[in-house]
PDB file of N, CA and C in Angstrom:
ATOM      1  N   MET A   1     102.713 136.855 148.787  1.00 44.00           N
ATOM      2  CA  MET A   1     103.617 135.736 148.843  1.00 44.00           C
ATOM      3  C   MET A   1     103.494 134.881 147.576  1.00 44.00           C
ATOM      4  N   LEU A   2     102.270 134.555 147.208  1.00 44.00           N
ATOM      5  CA  LEU A   2     102.040 133.761 146.010  1.00 44.00           C
ATOM      6  C   LEU A   2     102.481 134.539 144.781  1.00 44.00           C
ATOM      7  N   ALA A   3     102.293 135.824 144.761  1.00 49.00           N
ATOM      8  CA  ALA A   3     102.703 136.646 143.630  1.00 49.00           C
ATOM      9  C   ALA A   3     104.213 136.628 143.473  1.00 49.00           C
ATOM     10  N   GLN A   4     104.955 136.565 144.573  1.00 58.00           N
ATOM     11  CA  GLN A   4     106.412 136.523 144.495  1.00 58.00           C
ATOM     12  C   GLN A   4     106.894 135.180 143.941  1.00 58.00           C
ATOM     13  N   ALA A   5     106.179 134.134 144.226  1.00 56.00           N
ATOM     14  CA  ALA A   5     106.577 132.814 143.754  1.00 56.00           C
ATOM     15  C   ALA A   5     106.477 132.713 142.236  1.00 56.00           C
ATOM     16  N   PHE A   6     105.528 133.410 141.639  1.00 59.00           N
ATOM     17  CA  PHE A   6     105.327 133.362 140.193  1.00 59.00           C
ATOM     18  C   PHE A   6     105.843 134.594 139.475  1.00 59.00           C
ATOM     19  N   ALA A   7     106.543 135.447 140.161  1.00 63.00           N
ATOM     20  CA  ALA A   7     107.058 136.671 139.550  1.00 63.00           C
ATOM     21  C   ALA A   7     108.277 136.325 138.691  1.00 63.00           C
ATOM     22  N   PHE A   8     108.315 136.848 137.481  1.00 66.00           N
ATOM     23  CA  PHE A   8     109.436 136.645 136.563  1.00 66.00           C
ATOM     24  C   PHE A   8     110.217 137.937 136.464  1.00 66.00           C
ATOM     25  N   ASP A   9     111.498 137.846 136.681  1.00 78.00           N
ATOM     26  CA  ASP A   9     112.324 139.020 136.420  1.00 78.00           C
ATOM     27  C   ASP A   9     112.826 138.934 134.984  1.00 78.00           C
ATOM     28  N   ASP A  10     113.527 139.936 134.524  1.00 83.00           N
ATOM     29  CA  ASP A  10     113.974 139.973 133.129  1.00 83.00           C
ATOM     30  C   ASP A  10     114.909 138.814 132.791  1.00 83.00           C
ATOM     31  N   ARG A  11     115.745 138.444 133.719  1.00 88.00           N
ATOM     32  CA  ARG A  11     116.703 137.375 133.455  1.00 88.00           C
ATOM     33  C   ARG A  11     115.999 136.027 133.278  1.00 88.00           C
ATOM     34  N   THR A  12     115.018 135.745 134.109  1.00 87.00           N
ATOM     35  CA  THR A  12     114.259 134.500 133.993  1.00 87.00           C
ATOM     36  C   THR A  12     113.497 134.457 132.676  1.00 87.00           C
ATOM     37  N   LEU A  13     112.921 135.576 132.298  1.00 87.00           N
ATOM     38  CA  LEU A  13     112.178 135.653 131.037  1.00 87.00           C
ATOM     39  C   LEU A  13     113.111 135.429 129.850  1.00 87.00           C
ATOM     40  N   GLN A  14     114.278 136.065 129.867  1.00 91.00           N
ATOM     41  CA  GLN A  14     115.238 135.889 128.779  1.00 91.00           C
ATOM     42  C   GLN A  14     115.722 134.445 128.691  1.00 91.00           C
ATOM     43  N   THR A  15     115.984 133.831 129.809  1.00 92.00           N
ATOM     44  CA  THR A  15     116.427 132.436 129.826  1.00 92.00           C
ATOM     45  C   THR A  15     115.334 131.518 129.299  1.00 92.00           C
ATOM     46  N   SER A  16     114.103 131.767 129.713  1.00 90.00           N
ATOM     47  CA  SER A  16     112.983 130.950 129.243  1.00 90.00           C
ATOM     48  C   SER A  16     112.800 131.087 127.739  1.00 90.00           C
ATOM     49  N   LEU A  17     112.891 132.305 127.233  1.00 93.00           N
ATOM     50  CA  LEU A  17     112.762 132.522 125.790  1.00 93.00           C
ATOM     51  C   LEU A  17     113.913 131.865 125.026  1.00 93.00           C
ATOM     52  N   LEU A  18     115.111 131.928 125.577  1.00 95.00           N
ATOM     53  CA  LEU A  18     116.259 131.295 124.931  1.00 95.00           C
ATOM     54  C   LEU A  18     116.089 129.773 124.873  1.00 95.00           C
ATOM     55  N   VAL A  19     115.658 129.173 125.958  1.00 96.00           N
ATOM     56  CA  VAL A  19     115.425 127.729 125.986  1.00 96.00           C
ATOM     57  C   VAL A  19     114.330 127.354 125.000  1.00 96.00           C
ATOM     58  N   PHE A  20     113.254 128.117 124.953  1.00 96.00           N
ATOM     59  CA  PHE A  20     112.161 127.864 124.008  1.00 96.00           C
ATOM     60  C   PHE A  20     112.663 127.976 122.571  1.00 96.00           C
ATOM     61  N   PHE A  21     113.466 129.005 122.278  1.00 96.00           N
ATOM     62  CA  PHE A  21     114.000 129.197 120.942  1.00 96.00           C
ATOM     63  C   PHE A  21     114.905 128.028 120.543  1.00 96.00           C
ATOM     64  N   LEU A  22     115.805 127.624 121.439  1.00 96.00           N
ATOM     65  CA  LEU A  22     116.711 126.518 121.131  1.00 96.00           C
ATOM     66  C   LEU A  22     115.956 125.206 120.929  1.00 96.00           C
ATOM     67  N   ALA A  23     114.952 124.955 121.753  1.00 96.00           N
ATOM     68  CA  ALA A  23     114.149 123.738 121.593  1.00 96.00           C
ATOM     69  C   ALA A  23     113.429 123.748 120.249  1.00 96.00           C
ATOM     70  N   THR A  24     112.915 124.890 119.860  1.00 96.00           N
ATOM     71  CA  THR A  24     112.217 125.009 118.574  1.00 96.00           C
ATOM     72  C   THR A  24     113.176 124.752 117.421  1.00 96.00           C
ATOM     73  N   VAL A  25     114.369 125.337 117.498  1.00 95.00           N
ATOM     74  CA  VAL A  25     115.361 125.136 116.441  1.00 95.00           C
ATOM     75  C   VAL A  25     115.752 123.662 116.346  1.00 95.00           C
ATOM     76  N   LEU A  26     115.939 123.007 117.481  1.00 95.00           N
ATOM     77  CA  LEU A  26     116.295 121.582 117.465  1.00 95.00           C
ATOM     78  C   LEU A  26     115.181 120.720 116.885  1.00 95.00           C
ATOM     79  N   ILE A  27     113.957 121.018 117.210  1.00 95.00           N
ATOM     80  CA  ILE A  27     112.827 120.240 116.676  1.00 95.00           C
ATOM     81  C   ILE A  27     112.708 120.427 115.173  1.00 95.00           C
ATOM     82  N   ILE A  28     112.806 121.663 114.715  1.00 95.00           N
ATOM     83  CA  ILE A  28     112.708 121.928 113.270  1.00 95.00           C
ATOM     84  C   ILE A  28     113.893 121.300 112.540  1.00 95.00           C
ATOM     85  N   GLY A  29     115.094 121.433 113.103  1.00 93.00           N
ATOM     86  CA  GLY A  29     116.275 120.825 112.492  1.00 93.00           C
ATOM     87  C   GLY A  29     116.161 119.312 112.419  1.00 93.00           C
ATOM     88  N   GLY A  30     115.647 118.694 113.479  1.00 92.00           N
ATOM     89  CA  GLY A  30     115.455 117.248 113.480  1.00 92.00           C
ATOM     90  C   GLY A  30     114.461 116.809 112.423  1.00 92.00           C
ATOM     91  N   ALA A  31     113.398 117.582 112.257  1.00 91.00           N
ATOM     92  CA  ALA A  31     112.394 117.250 111.237  1.00 91.00           C
ATOM     93  C   ALA A  31     112.992 117.353 109.834  1.00 91.00           C
ATOM     94  N   ILE A  32     113.803 118.374 109.608  1.00 90.00           N
ATOM     95  CA  ILE A  32     114.432 118.554 108.294  1.00 90.00           C
ATOM     96  C   ILE A  32     115.406 117.410 108.016  1.00 90.00           C
ATOM     97  N   ILE A  33     116.227 117.064 108.997  1.00 89.00           N
ATOM     98  CA  ILE A  33     117.188 115.979 108.815  1.00 89.00           C
ATOM     99  C   ILE A  33     116.468 114.653 108.581  1.00 89.00           C
ATOM    100  N   SER A  34     115.401 114.409 109.329  1.00 88.00           N
ATOM    101  CA  SER A  34     114.634 113.178 109.160  1.00 88.00           C
ATOM    102  C   SER A  34     114.044 113.093 107.758  1.00 88.00           C
ATOM    103  N   ARG A  35     113.490 114.177 107.285  1.00 86.00           N
ATOM    104  CA  ARG A  35     112.911 114.191 105.932  1.00 86.00           C
ATOM    105  C   ARG A  35     113.986 113.965 104.881  1.00 86.00           C
ATOM    106  N   TYR A  36     115.147 114.582 105.073  1.00 82.00           N
ATOM    107  CA  TYR A  36     116.254 114.425 104.125  1.00 82.00           C
ATOM    108  C   TYR A  36     116.730 112.977 104.091  1.00 82.00           C
ATOM    109  N   ARG A  37     116.873 112.354 105.261  1.00 82.00           N
ATOM    110  CA  ARG A  37     117.312 110.957 105.309  1.00 82.00           C
ATOM    111  C   ARG A  37     116.307 110.037 104.639  1.00 82.00           C
ATOM    112  N   ASN A  38     115.031 110.253 104.871  1.00 78.00           N
ATOM    113  CA  ASN A  38     114.005 109.428 104.226  1.00 78.00           C
ATOM    114  C   ASN A  38     114.054 109.592 102.723  1.00 78.00           C
ATOM    115  N   GLN A  39     114.269 110.815 102.281  1.00 73.00           N
ATOM    116  CA  GLN A  39     114.329 111.074 100.846  1.00 73.00           C
ATOM    117  C   GLN A  39     115.545 110.398 100.228  1.00 73.00           C
ATOM    118  N   MET A  40     116.663 110.385 100.949  1.00 68.00           N
ATOM    119  CA  MET A  40     117.872 109.757 100.437  1.00 68.00           C
ATOM    120  C   MET A  40     117.694 108.241 100.306  1.00 68.00           C
ATOM    121  N   THR A  41     117.037 107.614 101.262  1.00 66.00           N
ATOM    122  CA  THR A  41     116.853 106.168 101.175  1.00 66.00           C
ATOM    123  C   THR A  41     115.855 105.792 100.102  1.00 66.00           C
ATOM    124  N   GLU A  42     114.881 106.644  99.833  1.00 60.00           N
ATOM    125  CA  GLU A  42     113.905 106.351  98.792  1.00 60.00           C
ATOM    126  C   GLU A  42     114.516 106.487  97.400  1.00 60.00           C
ATOM    127  N   ASP A  43     115.543 107.353  97.264  1.00 55.00           N
ATOM    128  CA  ASP A  43     116.152 107.596  95.964  1.00 55.00           C
ATOM    129  C   ASP A  43     117.213 106.567  95.602  1.00 55.00           C
ATOM    130  N   ASP A  44     117.572 105.697  96.526  1.00 62.00           N
ATOM    131  CA  ASP A  44     118.596 104.696  96.241  1.00 62.00           C
ATOM    132  C   ASP A  44     118.144 103.795  95.108  1.00 62.00           C
ATOM    133  N   ASP A  45     119.079 103.529  94.201  1.00 69.00           N
ATOM    134  CA  ASP A  45     118.771 102.621  93.101  1.00 69.00           C
ATOM    135  C   ASP A  45     118.890 101.187  93.584  1.00 69.00           C
ATOM    136  N   THR A  46     117.937 100.397  93.210  1.00 73.00           N
ATOM    137  CA  THR A  46     117.994  98.980  93.536  1.00 73.00           C
ATOM    138  C   THR A  46     118.889  98.296  92.518  1.00 73.00           C
ATOM    139  N   PRO A  47     119.421  97.136  92.845  1.00 71.00           N
ATOM    140  CA  PRO A  47     120.243  96.420  91.864  1.00 71.00           C
ATOM    141  C   PRO A  47     119.472  96.132  90.572  1.00 71.00           C
ATOM    142  N   GLU A  48     118.173  95.899  90.689  1.00 76.00           N
ATOM    143  CA  GLU A  48     117.366  95.634  89.489  1.00 76.00           C
ATOM    144  C   GLU A  48     117.328  96.862  88.574  1.00 76.00           C
ATOM    145  N   LYS A  49     117.153  98.043  89.165  1.00 80.00           N
ATOM    146  CA  LYS A  49     117.139  99.278  88.372  1.00 80.00           C
ATOM    147  C   LYS A  49     118.497  99.525  87.735  1.00 80.00           C
ATOM    148  N   LEU A  50     119.551  99.307  88.514  1.00 80.00           N
ATOM    149  CA  LEU A  50     120.896  99.504  87.981  1.00 80.00           C
ATOM    150  C   LEU A  50     121.190  98.530  86.851  1.00 80.00           C
ATOM    151  N   HIS A  51     120.748  97.279  86.997  1.00 79.00           N
ATOM    152  CA  HIS A  51     120.970  96.288  85.939  1.00 79.00           C
ATOM    153  C   HIS A  51     120.208  96.667  84.669  1.00 79.00           C
ATOM    154  N   ALA A  52     118.985  97.149  84.826  1.00 84.00           N
ATOM    155  CA  ALA A  52     118.205  97.557  83.653  1.00 84.00           C
ATOM    156  C   ALA A  52     118.881  98.726  82.935  1.00 84.00           C
ATOM    157  N   THR A  53     119.406  99.673  83.692  1.00 85.00           N
ATOM    158  CA  THR A  53     120.109 100.807  83.101  1.00 85.00           C
ATOM    159  C   THR A  53     121.376 100.349  82.401  1.00 85.00           C
ATOM    160  N   LEU A  54     122.095  99.436  83.038  1.00 85.00           N
ATOM    161  CA  LEU A  54     123.322  98.884  82.458  1.00 85.00           C
ATOM    162  C   LEU A  54     123.026  98.154  81.148  1.00 85.00           C
ATOM    163  N   LYS A  55     121.989  97.334  81.167  1.00 87.00           N
ATOM    164  CA  LYS A  55     121.618  96.568  79.968  1.00 87.00           C
ATOM    165  C   LYS A  55     121.217  97.508  78.833  1.00 87.00           C
ATOM    166  N   GLU A  56     120.488  98.555  79.167  1.00 89.00           N
ATOM    167  CA  GLU A  56     120.069  99.528  78.155  1.00 89.00           C
ATOM    168  C   GLU A  56     121.282 100.227  77.548  1.00 89.00           C
ATOM    169  N   ALA A  57     122.245 100.611  78.389  1.00 87.00           N
ATOM    170  CA  ALA A  57     123.457 101.261  77.885  1.00 87.00           C
ATOM    171  C   ALA A  57     124.241 100.308  76.982  1.00 87.00           C
ATOM    172  N   PHE A  58     124.283  99.039  77.353  1.00 87.00           N
ATOM    173  CA  PHE A  58     124.974  98.037  76.539  1.00 87.00           C
ATOM    174  C   PHE A  58     124.288  97.870  75.189  1.00 87.00           C
ATOM    175  N   GLU A  59     122.965  97.787  75.212  1.00 91.00           N
ATOM    176  CA  GLU A  59     122.209  97.600  73.971  1.00 91.00           C
ATOM    177  C   GLU A  59     122.316  98.802  73.044  1.00 91.00           C
ATOM    178  N   GLU A  60     122.505  99.993  73.624  1.00 89.00           N
ATOM    179  CA  GLU A  60     122.640 101.202  72.807  1.00 89.00           C
ATOM    180  C   GLU A  60     124.079 101.434  72.353  1.00 89.00           C
ATOM    181  N   GLY A  61     124.981 100.545  72.759  1.00 88.00           N
ATOM    182  CA  GLY A  61     126.364 100.648  72.327  1.00 88.00           C
ATOM    183  C   GLY A  61     127.224 101.578  73.167  1.00 88.00           C
ATOM    184  N   GLU A  62     126.723 102.017  74.290  1.00 85.00           N
ATOM    185  CA  GLU A  62     127.498 102.911  75.151  1.00 85.00           C
ATOM    186  C   GLU A  62     128.542 102.151  75.961  1.00 85.00           C
ATOM    187  N   LEU A  63     128.368 100.846  76.101  1.00 83.00           N
ATOM    188  CA  LEU A  63     129.318  99.994  76.812  1.00 83.00           C
ATOM    189  C   LEU A  63     129.715  98.852  75.900  1.00 83.00           C
ATOM    190  N   ASP A  64     131.002  98.480  75.970  1.00 87.00           N
ATOM    191  CA  ASP A  64     131.391  97.287  75.219  1.00 87.00           C
ATOM    192  C   ASP A  64     131.165  96.066  76.110  1.00 87.00           C
ATOM    193  N   THR A  65     131.397  94.888  75.550  1.00 88.00           N
ATOM    194  CA  THR A  65     131.105  93.645  76.254  1.00 88.00           C
ATOM    195  C   THR A  65     131.912  93.509  77.540  1.00 88.00           C
ATOM    196  N   ALA A  66     133.192  93.878  77.494  1.00 89.00           N
ATOM    197  CA  ALA A  66     134.043  93.755  78.688  1.00 89.00           C
ATOM    198  C   ALA A  66     133.546  94.676  79.808  1.00 89.00           C
ATOM    199  N   GLU A  67     133.198  95.905  79.466  1.00 88.00           N
ATOM    200  CA  GLU A  67     132.687  96.843  80.477  1.00 88.00           C
ATOM    201  C   GLU A  67     131.367  96.344  81.057  1.00 88.00           C
ATOM    202  N   PHE A  68     130.510  95.849  80.172  1.00 87.00           N
ATOM    203  CA  PHE A  68     129.211  95.340  80.615  1.00 87.00           C
ATOM    204  C   PHE A  68     129.398  94.212  81.623  1.00 87.00           C
ATOM    205  N   ARG A  69     130.259  93.263  81.298  1.00 88.00           N
ATOM    206  CA  ARG A  69     130.471  92.121  82.209  1.00 88.00           C
ATOM    207  C   ARG A  69     131.119  92.556  83.528  1.00 88.00           C
ATOM    208  N   ARG A  70     132.051  93.497  83.444  1.00 89.00           N
ATOM    209  CA  ARG A  70     132.729  93.976  84.655  1.00 89.00           C
ATOM    210  C   ARG A  70     131.736  94.648  85.608  1.00 89.00           C
ATOM    211  N   VAL A  71     130.896  95.519  85.074  1.00 85.00           N
ATOM    212  CA  VAL A  71     129.905  96.199  85.914  1.00 85.00           C
ATOM    213  C   VAL A  71     128.854  95.208  86.395  1.00 85.00           C
ATOM    214  N   GLN A  72     128.493  94.270  85.562  1.00 84.00           N
ATOM    215  CA  GLN A  72     127.519  93.248  85.942  1.00 84.00           C
ATOM    216  C   GLN A  72     128.046  92.414  87.115  1.00 84.00           C
ATOM    217  N   GLU A  73     129.339  92.093  87.103  1.00 86.00           N
ATOM    218  CA  GLU A  73     129.939  91.352  88.216  1.00 86.00           C
ATOM    219  C   GLU A  73     129.903  92.167  89.506  1.00 86.00           C
ATOM    220  N   VAL A  74     130.169  93.463  89.394  1.00 83.00           N
ATOM    221  CA  VAL A  74     130.118  94.334  90.583  1.00 83.00           C
ATOM    222  C   VAL A  74     128.703  94.364  91.155  1.00 83.00           C
ATOM    223  N   LEU A  75     127.721  94.493  90.283  1.00 80.00           N
ATOM    224  CA  LEU A  75     126.327  94.495  90.741  1.00 80.00           C
ATOM    225  C   LEU A  75     125.947  93.158  91.364  1.00 80.00           C
ATOM    226  N   ALA A  76     126.414  92.068  90.762  1.00 81.00           N
ATOM    227  CA  ALA A  76     126.108  90.743  91.313  1.00 81.00           C
ATOM    228  C   ALA A  76     126.721  90.584  92.694  1.00 81.00           C
ATOM    229  N   ARG A  77     127.948  91.061  92.868  1.00 81.00           N
ATOM    230  CA  ARG A  77     128.587  90.978  94.187  1.00 81.00           C
ATOM    231  C   ARG A  77     127.842  91.833  95.211  1.00 81.00           C
ATOM    232  N   LYS A  78     127.415  93.030  94.797  1.00 77.00           N
ATOM    233  CA  LYS A  78     126.673  93.897  95.715  1.00 77.00           C
ATOM    234  C   LYS A  78     125.364  93.242  96.124  1.00 77.00           C
ATOM    235  N   LEU A  79     124.651  92.687  95.172  1.00 75.00           N
ATOM    236  CA  LEU A  79     123.402  92.011  95.474  1.00 75.00           C
ATOM    237  C   LEU A  79     123.644  90.807  96.381  1.00 75.00           C
ATOM    238  N   HIS A  80     124.684  90.051  96.089  1.00 75.00           N
ATOM    239  CA  HIS A  80     125.015  88.884  96.917  1.00 75.00           C
ATOM    240  C   HIS A  80     125.350  89.326  98.337  1.00 75.00           C
ATOM    241  N   ASP A  81     126.146  90.401  98.464  1.00 73.00           N
ATOM    242  CA  ASP A  81     126.512  90.901  99.793  1.00 73.00           C
ATOM    243  C   ASP A  81     125.288  91.375 100.556  1.00 73.00           C
ATOM    244  N   ASP A  82     124.337  91.986  99.844  1.00 71.00           N
ATOM    245  CA  ASP A  82     123.105  92.447 100.499  1.00 71.00           C
ATOM    246  C   ASP A  82     122.254  91.272 100.980  1.00 71.00           C
ATOM    247  N   LEU A  83     122.297  90.175 100.227  1.00 72.00           N
ATOM    248  CA  LEU A  83     121.439  89.036 100.552  1.00 72.00           C
ATOM    249  C   LEU A  83     122.104  87.984 101.428  1.00 72.00           C
ATOM    250  N   THR A  84     123.435  88.049 101.541  1.00 71.00           N
ATOM    251  CA  THR A  84     124.151  87.029 102.303  1.00 71.00           C
ATOM    252  C   THR A  84     123.690  87.035 103.751  1.00 71.00           C
ATOM    253  N   GLY A  85     123.315  85.900 104.181  1.00 58.00           N
ATOM    254  CA  GLY A  85     122.883  85.742 105.563  1.00 58.00           C
ATOM    255  C   GLY A  85     123.286  84.368 106.050  1.00 58.00           C
ATOM    256  N   PRO A  86     122.786  83.977 107.197  1.00 50.00           N
ATOM    257  CA  PRO A  86     123.136  82.657 107.733  1.00 50.00           C
ATOM    258  C   PRO A  86     122.693  81.560 106.764  1.00 50.00           C
ATOM    259  N   GLY A  87     123.598  80.634 106.495  1.00 52.00           N
ATOM    260  CA  GLY A  87     123.268  79.495 105.650  1.00 52.00           C
ATOM    261  C   GLY A  87     123.531  79.696 104.183  1.00 52.00           C
ATOM    262  N   LEU A  88     123.895  80.899 103.764  1.00 55.00           N
ATOM    263  CA  LEU A  88     124.182  81.133 102.358  1.00 55.00           C
ATOM    264  C   LEU A  88     125.688  81.062 102.129  1.00 55.00           C
ATOM    265  N   PRO A  89     126.112  80.583 100.960  1.00 58.00           N
ATOM    266  CA  PRO A  89     127.549  80.473 100.693  1.00 58.00           C
ATOM    267  C   PRO A  89     128.207  81.845 100.636  1.00 58.00           C
ATOM    268  N   GLU A  90     129.473  81.914 101.019  1.00 58.00           N
ATOM    269  CA  GLU A  90     130.200  83.176 101.031  1.00 58.00           C
ATOM    270  C   GLU A  90     130.649  83.591  99.639  1.00 58.00           C
ATOM    271  N   GLU A  91     130.868  82.623  98.746  1.00 61.00           N
ATOM    272  CA  GLU A  91     131.376  82.953  97.425  1.00 61.00           C
ATOM    273  C   GLU A  91     130.278  82.831  96.381  1.00 61.00           C
ATOM    274  N   LEU A  92     130.414  83.649  95.352  1.00 54.00           N
ATOM    275  CA  LEU A  92     129.476  83.592  94.231  1.00 54.00           C
ATOM    276  C   LEU A  92     129.751  82.359  93.392  1.00 54.00           C
ATOM    277  N   PRO A  93     128.708  81.710  92.897  1.00 58.00           N
ATOM    278  CA  PRO A  93     128.931  80.601  91.974  1.00 58.00           C
ATOM    279  C   PRO A  93     129.485  81.139  90.661  1.00 58.00           C
ATOM    280  N   LYS A  94     130.363  80.361  90.025  1.00 57.00           N
ATOM    281  CA  LYS A  94     130.967  80.809  88.760  1.00 57.00           C
ATOM    282  C   LYS A  94     130.232  80.241  87.593  1.00 57.00           C
TER     283      LYS A  94
END
């Protein structure tokens, strides 16, 4: 009687192996996606890094004054938007 309760037929074994395989694939896939997302957030350029790169390009003559100021304004707006919170003004000072 006890042997019948724990007896596995071929169908039960195949189903168990399929569930185990799918769970393994999901766990490995989740780990890969998690690692990729962490890597993507670590590679993001900060506004400070972008400004330093912009300034270097300007100093080397790769950007003219108008381009430099235009990109600098975009970076300033992005930084302001990132920092805007309760109590801070909505518009950038001129």
